[in-house]
Amino acid sequence: MNISNHNDALLAQHTRRLDFLKSEVNLPAGMLQKLKDFQIAIPSWALGTGGTRFGRFSGGGEPRNLEEKIADVGLLHALNQSSGAISLHIPWDIPTDPAAIRSLAAQHGLAFDAVNSNTFQDQADQAHSYKFGSLQHVSAATRKQAIDHNIEVIKHGVELGSKALTVWLSDGSCFPGQLNFRHAYERTVDSLREIYAALPSDWSLYLEYKAYEPNFYSTTVGDWGASYSMVNKLGPQAKTLVDLGHHLPNANIEQIVSILLMEGKLGGFHFNDSKYGDDDLTAGSIKPYQLFLIFNELVDGMDAKGMNHAKDLGWMIDASHNVKDPLEDLLQSVEAIQIAYAQALLVDRAALESAREANDVVRCQEILQAVFRTDVRALVAQARVELGGALDPIALFRQEKMRDQLIKSRGAKTVATGL
Ligand code: RM4
Ligand code: MN
Ligand code: MN
């Protein structure tokens, strides 16, 4: 791929835009470096076209195995220099030769972010069904099977150099009366304690919550309150993971983020966007202002604790759908996240704080919206170019007909494991 030719052709336009931005806003010292350091992990389950329960329309050239998934993420990273990690879902992606997988990833400059367990589907060879839950199950044998699976996932992660386990449970109930809420909660915590006990000392356990689906009456880890109370019982290595699509409509996610962060219990993110439920749409495609407000709280809260923006939380995408090229979609998600982050870095926090102290509500809104309406794309592009990436990753992906090349080498009828 010829990145420098591509960049040369766009350079004059880019410089004009960047100069304009610099003439309009004061860029805080170190901002460009922060943007360069910020890496977002790509989920191994989103590299193929996502389906819904009504169907799936494969686009061709989808990765047929873990090696090809790593190659896809490597391609994204070469284009944007900001997706330097991959998050695996087990057993969708079992690294059978971890040393080889690790070195392949290293060749692409990729690290392994959190590994994800799966106790929401039954596998062909499994003894006990998860139809009525996994860690909450009434049967101790089923719970043990799910616990053992999570411990197995940790082992895979250790071999790859991951440092976190993400647990998302579909456990819950579909009808009133089906479940004893207290017992389900207690059994889940007891099971999680056993998983927690198997964590290496430098690992984290992220407990993801979700309001509903596939259970439609109750979900045992259904909101941040349930997750927060559980991770508090487990210990310091356990934290809550926020997936942006997992709230009831109109939830104030930025406030949830702010409080979890303040309490030292925010572990990381699954970025995506949604209109109705867990839609898993491209980050920033529906509610970009919300994404900005979330990053505004993140920057504020992390700075208050002296945290490293790039390293102290887990930044992951969890998006997947039916209609776009998955690689183009992921490039869009990464850029939307970077834009929101860059804008949050531009907020004049001293001015905002004094407007708040003066109860100047209008001024508070003006400060935030002035930043949100600033076009920071040239700055994000500059960070990319300084790292060796493309000025316009999607344009280059199309110019070089990268999807056609993938179809040629992998075939038109491939289907990737995942959602
Ligand atoms: C869930 C949740 C998990 C993801 C699965 C595939 O809704 O978001 O993070 O692993 O989907
Ligand atoms: Mn998720
Ligand atoms: Mn989800």
Short mmCIF file of C-alpha atoms and ligand atoms in Angstrom, two decimals:
data_model
loop_
_atom_site.label_atom_id
_atom_site.label_comp_id
_atom_site.label_asym_id
_atom_site.label_seq_id
_atom_site.Cartn_x
_atom_site.Cartn_y
_atom_site.Cartn_z
CA MET A 1 0.00 0.00 0.00
CA ASN A 2 1.40 3.35 -0.98
CA ILE A 3 0.73 5.62 1.96
CA SER A 4 3.24 8.31 1.09
CA ASN A 5 1.90 8.88 -2.44
CA HIS A 6 -1.58 9.10 -1.00
CA ASN A 7 -0.47 11.55 1.68
CA ASP A 8 1.52 13.69 -0.77
CA ALA A 9 -1.56 14.15 -2.92
CA LEU A 10 -3.59 15.39 0.04
CA LEU A 11 -0.87 17.35 1.79
CA ALA A 12 -1.68 20.86 0.58
CA GLN A 13 -5.33 20.56 1.53
CA HIS A 14 -4.41 18.99 4.89
CA THR A 15 -1.92 21.74 5.74
CA ARG A 16 -4.52 24.40 4.95
CA ARG A 17 -7.03 22.78 7.28
CA LEU A 18 -4.52 22.26 10.07
CA ASP A 19 -3.27 25.84 9.85
CA PHE A 20 -6.83 27.11 10.02
CA LEU A 21 -7.53 25.02 13.11
CA LYS A 22 -4.37 26.28 14.79
CA SER A 23 -5.37 29.85 14.04
CA GLU A 24 -8.78 29.27 15.63
CA VAL A 25 -7.98 27.36 18.81
CA ASN A 26 -5.12 27.10 21.24
CA LEU A 27 -3.91 23.55 21.19
CA PRO A 28 -2.84 22.51 24.69
CA ALA A 29 0.78 21.39 25.05
CA GLY A 30 1.22 17.66 24.57
CA MET A 31 -2.13 17.22 22.86
CA LEU A 32 -0.74 15.73 19.65
CA GLN A 33 1.30 13.22 21.62
CA LYS A 34 -1.79 12.18 23.59
CA LEU A 35 -3.63 11.56 20.34
CA LYS A 36 -0.71 9.52 19.04
CA ASP A 37 -0.55 7.40 22.20
CA PHE A 38 -4.26 6.63 22.20
CA GLN A 39 -4.89 3.15 20.78
CA ILE A 40 -8.27 1.48 20.37
CA ALA A 41 -8.62 -2.29 20.34
CA ILE A 42 -10.50 -3.98 17.52
CA PRO A 43 -12.83 -6.87 18.40
CA SER A 44 -12.02 -10.14 16.64
CA TRP A 45 -15.77 -10.78 16.31
CA ALA A 46 -16.48 -7.70 14.21
CA LEU A 47 -14.21 -8.31 11.23
CA GLY A 48 -16.91 -10.11 9.32
CA THR A 49 -20.31 -8.74 8.39
CA GLY A 50 -22.54 -8.90 11.43
CA GLY A 51 -25.89 -10.57 11.23
CA THR A 52 -29.18 -10.11 12.95
CA ARG A 53 -31.55 -12.88 13.88
CA PHE A 54 -33.19 -12.32 10.49
CA GLY A 55 -30.14 -12.92 8.37
CA ARG A 56 -26.62 -12.12 7.43
CA PHE A 57 -25.29 -10.70 4.19
CA SER A 58 -21.64 -11.60 3.87
CA GLY A 59 -19.59 -9.10 1.90
CA GLY A 60 -16.82 -11.40 0.74
CA GLY A 61 -13.17 -11.64 1.68
CA GLU A 62 -14.03 -12.09 5.34
CA PRO A 63 -11.25 -13.54 7.50
CA ARG A 64 -11.53 -17.32 7.72
CA ASN A 65 -9.37 -17.81 10.79
CA LEU A 66 -7.54 -15.98 13.54
CA GLU A 67 -4.45 -15.41 11.38
CA GLU A 68 -6.57 -13.59 8.79
CA LYS A 69 -8.32 -11.59 11.50
CA ILE A 70 -4.96 -10.42 12.74
CA ALA A 71 -4.01 -9.51 9.17
CA ASP A 72 -7.21 -7.42 8.93
CA VAL A 73 -6.47 -5.56 12.15
CA GLY A 74 -2.89 -5.12 10.91
CA LEU A 75 -4.29 -3.52 7.79
CA LEU A 76 -6.44 -1.13 9.84
CA HIS A 77 -3.47 -0.26 12.02
CA ALA A 78 -1.23 0.38 9.01
CA LEU A 79 -3.88 2.79 7.71
CA ASN A 80 -4.67 4.67 10.91
CA GLN A 81 -1.85 3.78 13.36
CA SER A 82 -4.47 3.89 16.11
CA SER A 83 -5.80 0.34 16.25
CA GLY A 84 -2.75 -1.30 17.70
CA ALA A 85 -4.59 -4.01 19.63
CA ILE A 86 -7.05 -6.84 19.14
CA SER A 87 -9.56 -8.24 21.61
CA LEU A 88 -10.35 -11.95 21.24
CA HIS A 89 -13.58 -13.80 21.93
CA ILE A 90 -13.17 -17.42 23.07
CA PRO A 91 -14.15 -19.95 21.72
CA TRP A 92 -14.84 -18.02 18.49
CA ASP A 93 -11.10 -17.44 18.21
CA ILE A 94 -8.95 -19.98 19.99
CA PRO A 95 -5.23 -19.42 19.50
CA THR A 96 -4.11 -23.02 18.90
CA ASP A 97 -0.46 -21.99 18.50
CA PRO A 98 -0.18 -19.00 20.83
CA ALA A 99 3.52 -18.35 20.20
CA ALA A 100 2.93 -18.15 16.45
CA ILE A 101 -0.15 -15.95 16.92
CA ARG A 102 1.76 -13.67 19.24
CA SER A 103 4.61 -13.20 16.82
CA LEU A 104 2.23 -12.68 13.90
CA ALA A 105 0.50 -9.94 15.88
CA ALA A 106 3.85 -8.40 16.79
CA GLN A 107 4.80 -8.26 13.11
CA HIS A 108 1.75 -6.03 12.60
CA GLY A 109 2.56 -3.98 15.71
CA LEU A 110 -0.47 -5.36 17.56
CA ALA A 111 -0.95 -6.19 21.23
CA PHE A 112 -3.72 -8.31 22.76
CA ASP A 113 -6.29 -6.42 24.75
CA ALA A 114 -8.90 -8.06 27.00
CA VAL A 115 -9.96 -11.63 26.22
CA ASN A 116 -13.71 -12.28 26.28
CA SER A 117 -15.42 -15.40 27.55
CA ASN A 118 -18.60 -16.80 26.05
CA THR A 119 -21.16 -18.53 28.25
CA PHE A 120 -24.12 -17.18 26.29
CA GLN A 121 -24.00 -19.89 23.62
CA ASP A 122 -23.77 -23.66 23.87
CA GLN A 123 -20.81 -25.27 22.13
CA ALA A 124 -21.15 -28.62 20.39
CA ASP A 125 -19.03 -30.57 22.85
CA GLN A 126 -20.32 -29.09 26.09
CA ALA A 127 -21.93 -31.21 28.84
CA HIS A 128 -24.35 -28.68 30.34
CA SER A 129 -26.56 -26.15 28.57
CA TYR A 130 -26.60 -22.39 29.24
CA LYS A 131 -30.24 -22.13 28.26
CA PHE A 132 -31.11 -21.05 31.81
CA GLY A 133 -27.93 -19.17 32.55
CA SER A 134 -24.30 -19.86 33.30
CA LEU A 135 -22.74 -18.31 36.41
CA GLN A 136 -26.22 -17.90 37.96
CA HIS A 137 -27.42 -21.41 37.06
CA VAL A 138 -29.37 -23.45 39.61
CA SER A 139 -27.10 -26.41 38.92
CA ALA A 140 -23.63 -26.33 40.47
CA ALA A 141 -22.27 -28.47 37.63
CA THR A 142 -23.34 -25.91 35.03
CA ARG A 143 -21.87 -23.10 37.07
CA LYS A 144 -18.61 -25.01 37.37
CA GLN A 145 -18.48 -25.56 33.62
CA ALA A 146 -18.89 -21.81 33.07
CA ILE A 147 -16.29 -20.98 35.72
CA ASP A 148 -13.83 -23.43 34.17
CA HIS A 149 -14.41 -21.87 30.75
CA ASN A 150 -13.53 -18.42 32.11
CA ILE A 151 -10.37 -19.81 33.71
CA GLU A 152 -9.49 -21.42 30.38
CA VAL A 153 -9.95 -18.03 28.68
CA ILE A 154 -7.58 -16.42 31.19
CA LYS A 155 -4.99 -19.09 30.31
CA HIS A 156 -5.29 -18.32 26.60
CA GLY A 157 -4.93 -14.64 27.42
CA VAL A 158 -1.81 -15.18 29.51
CA GLU A 159 -0.16 -16.96 26.59
CA LEU A 160 -0.89 -13.99 24.34
CA GLY A 161 0.11 -11.25 26.77
CA SER A 162 -3.42 -9.99 27.51
CA LYS A 163 -3.96 -8.31 30.84
CA ALA A 164 -7.73 -8.50 31.29
CA LEU A 165 -10.74 -10.77 31.11
CA THR A 166 -14.08 -9.32 30.03
CA VAL A 167 -17.11 -11.17 31.33
CA TRP A 168 -20.45 -10.47 29.73
CA LEU A 169 -23.30 -12.64 30.96
CA SER A 170 -26.59 -13.07 29.20
CA ASP A 171 -27.91 -14.66 32.42
CA GLY A 172 -31.34 -13.54 33.50
CA SER A 173 -34.93 -14.54 32.90
CA CYS A 174 -37.60 -14.15 30.26
CA PHE A 175 -40.72 -14.26 32.44
CA PRO A 176 -41.79 -12.97 35.84
CA GLY A 177 -41.42 -15.63 38.50
CA GLN A 178 -38.85 -17.63 36.57
CA LEU A 179 -35.92 -16.53 38.68
CA ASN A 180 -35.18 -15.88 42.31
CA PHE A 181 -33.34 -12.57 41.84
CA ARG A 182 -31.41 -12.88 45.12
CA HIS A 183 -30.26 -16.41 44.47
CA ALA A 184 -29.26 -15.55 40.90
CA TYR A 185 -27.24 -12.57 42.16
CA GLU A 186 -25.55 -14.57 44.93
CA ARG A 187 -24.72 -17.50 42.69
CA THR A 188 -23.26 -15.13 40.11
CA VAL A 189 -21.07 -13.45 42.73
CA ASP A 190 -19.91 -16.80 44.11
CA SER A 191 -19.01 -17.99 40.61
CA LEU A 192 -17.23 -14.72 39.84
CA ARG A 193 -15.21 -15.10 43.05
CA GLU A 194 -13.79 -18.37 41.74
CA ILE A 195 -12.87 -16.76 38.42
CA TYR A 196 -11.37 -13.79 40.24
CA ALA A 197 -9.22 -16.16 42.32
CA ALA A 198 -7.67 -17.47 39.08
CA LEU A 199 -6.65 -13.98 37.85
CA PRO A 200 -2.92 -13.29 37.63
CA SER A 201 -1.94 -10.45 39.95
CA ASP A 202 -1.37 -7.97 37.09
CA TRP A 203 -4.72 -8.72 35.45
CA SER A 204 -8.11 -7.03 35.65
CA LEU A 205 -11.57 -8.54 35.44
CA TYR A 206 -14.08 -6.35 33.61
CA LEU A 207 -17.72 -7.08 34.37
CA GLU A 208 -19.98 -5.81 31.60
CA TYR A 209 -23.64 -5.01 32.25
CA LYS A 210 -26.53 -4.96 29.82
CA ALA A 211 -30.16 -4.03 30.35
CA TYR A 212 -31.82 -6.73 28.27
CA GLU A 213 -31.38 -9.19 25.41
CA PRO A 214 -31.34 -12.15 25.04
CA ASN A 215 -33.33 -12.24 28.26
CA PHE A 216 -36.31 -9.92 28.12
CA TYR A 217 -37.67 -9.81 31.65
CA SER A 218 -34.57 -9.55 33.81
CA THR A 219 -30.81 -9.58 33.37
CA THR A 220 -28.77 -10.50 36.42
CA VAL A 221 -25.98 -8.02 35.66
CA GLY A 222 -28.46 -5.61 34.14
CA ASP A 223 -27.08 -2.19 34.98
CA TRP A 224 -24.06 -0.42 36.38
CA GLY A 225 -25.46 -0.74 39.90
CA ALA A 226 -25.44 -4.53 39.70
CA SER A 227 -21.99 -4.63 38.13
CA TYR A 228 -20.59 -2.07 40.56
CA SER A 229 -21.87 -3.89 43.64
CA MET A 230 -20.45 -7.17 42.35
CA VAL A 231 -17.00 -5.86 41.42
CA ASN A 232 -16.80 -4.23 44.83
CA LYS A 233 -17.35 -7.61 46.45
CA LEU A 234 -14.70 -9.24 44.27
CA GLY A 235 -11.75 -6.94 44.98
CA PRO A 236 -9.48 -4.29 43.52
CA GLN A 237 -8.74 -6.09 40.26
CA ALA A 238 -12.43 -6.24 39.32
CA LYS A 239 -14.00 -3.28 37.53
CA THR A 240 -17.08 -2.37 35.54
CA LEU A 241 -17.04 -2.27 31.75
CA VAL A 242 -19.33 0.20 30.00
CA ASP A 243 -20.72 -0.85 26.62
CA LEU A 244 -22.45 2.20 25.18
CA GLY A 245 -25.34 0.15 23.78
CA HIS A 246 -26.25 -1.59 27.02
CA HIS A 247 -28.41 1.02 28.74
CA LEU A 248 -32.11 1.66 28.83
CA PRO A 249 -33.13 4.49 26.48
CA ASN A 250 -32.08 7.99 27.52
CA ALA A 251 -29.73 6.84 30.28
CA ASN A 252 -27.16 9.49 31.15
CA ILE A 253 -24.08 7.43 30.29
CA GLU A 254 -21.62 10.25 30.87
CA GLN A 255 -22.80 10.58 34.46
CA ILE A 256 -22.44 6.83 35.01
CA VAL A 257 -18.92 7.02 33.59
CA SER A 258 -18.02 9.96 35.81
CA ILE A 259 -19.14 8.22 39.00
CA LEU A 260 -17.55 4.86 38.20
CA LEU A 261 -14.30 6.63 37.39
CA MET A 262 -14.41 8.67 40.60
CA GLU A 263 -14.98 5.46 42.57
CA GLY A 264 -11.98 3.80 40.90
CA LYS A 265 -14.24 1.12 39.42
CA LEU A 266 -14.32 2.00 35.74
CA GLY A 267 -12.41 -0.67 33.85
CA GLY A 268 -12.99 0.09 30.22
CA PHE A 269 -15.27 0.56 27.26
CA HIS A 270 -17.01 -1.16 24.45
CA PHE A 271 -17.59 1.65 21.98
CA ASN A 272 -20.49 1.55 19.55
CA ASP A 273 -23.61 3.60 18.92
CA SER A 274 -27.31 2.93 19.00
CA LYS A 275 -30.70 4.38 18.33
CA TYR A 276 -32.85 1.88 20.21
CA GLY A 277 -31.00 -0.89 22.05
CA ASP A 278 -27.78 -2.84 21.71
CA ASP A 279 -27.61 -1.89 18.03
CA ASP A 280 -23.81 -2.15 17.79
CA LEU A 281 -23.65 0.60 15.16
CA THR A 282 -20.54 2.56 14.24
CA ALA A 283 -19.24 4.68 17.15
CA GLY A 284 -20.35 8.29 16.76
CA SER A 285 -22.79 7.54 13.94
CA ILE A 286 -26.00 8.35 15.82
CA LYS A 287 -25.12 10.38 18.93
CA PRO A 288 -21.74 12.05 18.45
CA TYR A 289 -22.53 14.66 21.11
CA GLN A 290 -23.03 11.93 23.68
CA LEU A 291 -19.69 10.41 22.72
CA PHE A 292 -18.05 13.79 23.21
CA LEU A 293 -19.75 14.28 26.59
CA ILE A 294 -18.51 10.85 27.69
CA PHE A 295 -14.96 11.76 26.72
CA ASN A 296 -15.36 15.09 28.44
CA GLU A 297 -16.04 13.22 31.71
CA LEU A 298 -13.26 10.74 31.00
CA VAL A 299 -10.61 13.39 30.49
CA ASP A 300 -11.83 15.35 33.50
CA GLY A 301 -12.01 12.30 35.76
CA MET A 302 -8.74 10.75 34.61
CA ASP A 303 -6.87 14.02 35.02
CA ALA A 304 -8.32 14.43 38.50
CA LYS A 305 -6.71 11.11 39.40
CA GLY A 306 -3.48 11.65 37.46
CA MET A 307 -4.27 8.66 35.23
CA ASN A 308 -2.60 7.90 31.91
CA HIS A 309 -5.30 8.37 29.27
CA ALA A 310 -3.93 5.75 26.91
CA LYS A 311 -3.06 3.02 29.37
CA ASP A 312 -5.17 3.17 32.51
CA LEU A 313 -8.51 2.13 31.00
CA GLY A 314 -9.40 -0.50 28.41
CA TRP A 315 -10.47 1.11 25.12
CA MET A 316 -12.27 -1.34 22.86
CA ILE A 317 -14.79 -1.26 20.07
CA ASP A 318 -17.76 -3.63 20.12
CA ALA A 319 -19.67 -2.88 16.93
CA SER A 320 -20.92 -5.05 14.13
CA HIS A 321 -23.74 -4.88 11.64
CA ASN A 322 -25.14 -5.94 8.35
CA VAL A 323 -24.62 -3.26 5.75
CA LYS A 324 -21.12 -1.75 5.64
CA ASP A 325 -17.73 -3.16 4.80
CA PRO A 326 -16.57 -4.11 8.31
CA LEU A 327 -13.09 -2.67 7.80
CA GLU A 328 -14.37 0.68 6.56
CA ASP A 329 -16.83 0.66 9.45
CA LEU A 330 -14.04 0.10 11.99
CA LEU A 331 -11.99 2.92 10.46
CA GLN A 332 -15.00 5.18 10.95
CA SER A 333 -15.45 4.07 14.56
CA VAL A 334 -11.80 4.66 15.44
CA GLU A 335 -11.87 8.12 13.91
CA ALA A 336 -15.09 9.06 15.71
CA ILE A 337 -13.55 8.04 19.03
CA GLN A 338 -10.39 10.03 18.31
CA ILE A 339 -12.42 13.09 17.37
CA ALA A 340 -14.40 12.91 20.62
CA TYR A 341 -11.18 12.44 22.60
CA ALA A 342 -9.46 15.35 20.82
CA GLN A 343 -12.42 17.61 21.45
CA ALA A 344 -12.50 16.66 25.13
CA LEU A 345 -8.82 17.61 25.38
CA LEU A 346 -9.74 21.08 24.07
CA VAL A 347 -12.30 21.88 26.76
CA ASP A 348 -11.23 24.86 28.85
CA ARG A 349 -11.69 23.17 32.22
CA ALA A 350 -10.81 26.21 34.33
CA ALA A 351 -13.37 28.34 32.48
CA LEU A 352 -15.99 25.58 32.75
CA GLU A 353 -15.39 25.21 36.46
CA SER A 354 -15.71 28.94 37.13
CA ALA A 355 -18.89 29.13 35.06
CA ARG A 356 -20.27 26.27 37.14
CA GLU A 357 -19.33 27.97 40.40
CA ALA A 358 -21.13 31.09 39.17
CA ASN A 359 -24.19 29.06 38.16
CA ASP A 360 -23.73 30.44 34.66
CA VAL A 361 -25.60 27.69 32.88
CA VAL A 362 -25.52 29.42 29.51
CA ARG A 363 -21.76 29.84 29.64
CA CYS A 364 -21.29 26.17 30.58
CA GLN A 365 -23.22 25.08 27.51
CA GLU A 366 -21.36 27.55 25.30
CA ILE A 367 -17.99 26.23 26.45
CA LEU A 368 -18.85 22.62 25.70
CA GLN A 369 -20.66 23.23 22.45
CA ALA A 370 -17.99 25.57 21.07
CA VAL A 371 -15.56 22.67 21.37
CA PHE A 372 -18.00 20.10 20.02
CA ARG A 373 -18.56 22.27 16.95
CA THR A 374 -14.84 22.65 16.28
CA ASP A 375 -13.66 20.53 13.38
CA VAL A 376 -10.64 18.69 14.80
CA ARG A 377 -10.29 16.18 11.97
CA ALA A 378 -7.11 17.79 10.66
CA LEU A 379 -5.47 17.37 14.06
CA VAL A 380 -6.45 13.72 14.28
CA ALA A 381 -5.10 13.27 10.73
CA GLN A 382 -1.86 15.00 11.71
CA ALA A 383 -1.37 12.54 14.59
CA ARG A 384 -1.96 9.69 12.15
CA VAL A 385 0.50 11.00 9.58
CA GLU A 386 3.23 11.61 12.14
CA LEU A 387 2.91 7.94 13.09
CA GLY A 388 3.15 6.82 9.46
CA GLY A 389 -0.56 6.38 8.78
CA ALA A 390 -2.74 7.66 5.95
CA LEU A 391 -4.26 11.13 5.78
CA ASP A 392 -7.55 9.61 4.65
CA PRO A 393 -7.62 5.89 5.58
CA ILE A 394 -10.99 5.08 4.00
CA ALA A 395 -10.07 6.80 0.73
CA LEU A 396 -6.83 4.85 0.58
CA PHE A 397 -8.62 1.58 1.40
CA ARG A 398 -10.87 2.25 -1.59
CA GLN A 399 -8.18 3.56 -3.94
CA GLU A 400 -6.09 0.46 -3.42
CA LYS A 401 -9.16 -1.77 -3.80
CA MET A 402 -8.25 -3.57 -0.62
CA ARG A 403 -11.55 -5.39 -0.32
CA ASP A 404 -11.20 -6.72 -3.86
CA GLN A 405 -7.74 -7.99 -2.98
CA LEU A 406 -9.10 -9.75 0.09
CA ILE A 407 -11.87 -11.32 -1.97
CA LYS A 408 -9.31 -12.49 -4.50
CA SER A 409 -7.12 -14.14 -1.90
CA ARG A 410 -9.83 -15.45 0.46
CA GLY A 411 -12.85 -15.93 -1.75
CA ALA A 412 -16.25 -14.28 -2.12
CA LYS A 413 -18.16 -16.66 0.14
CA THR A 414 -16.16 -16.60 3.37
CA VAL A 415 -17.87 -16.17 6.71
CA ALA A 416 -15.94 -15.02 9.78
CA THR A 417 -16.73 -16.39 13.23
CA GLY A 418 -18.35 -13.87 15.50
CA LEU A 419 -21.69 -12.19 15.84
C1 RM4 B 1 -22.90 -8.68 24.00
C2 RM4 B 1 -21.84 -7.86 24.72
C3 RM4 B 1 -20.50 -8.50 24.71
C4 RM4 B 1 -20.15 -9.12 23.41
C5 RM4 B 1 -21.27 -9.97 22.90
C6 RM4 B 1 -20.93 -10.60 21.57
O1 RM4 B 1 -24.03 -7.91 23.75
O2 RM4 B 1 -21.77 -6.59 24.16
O3 RM4 B 1 -19.50 -7.57 25.04
O4 RM4 B 1 -19.03 -9.90 23.65
O5 RM4 B 1 -22.43 -9.20 22.78
MN MN B 2 -19.96 -5.43 24.62
MN MN B 3 -23.58 -5.76 23.26
#
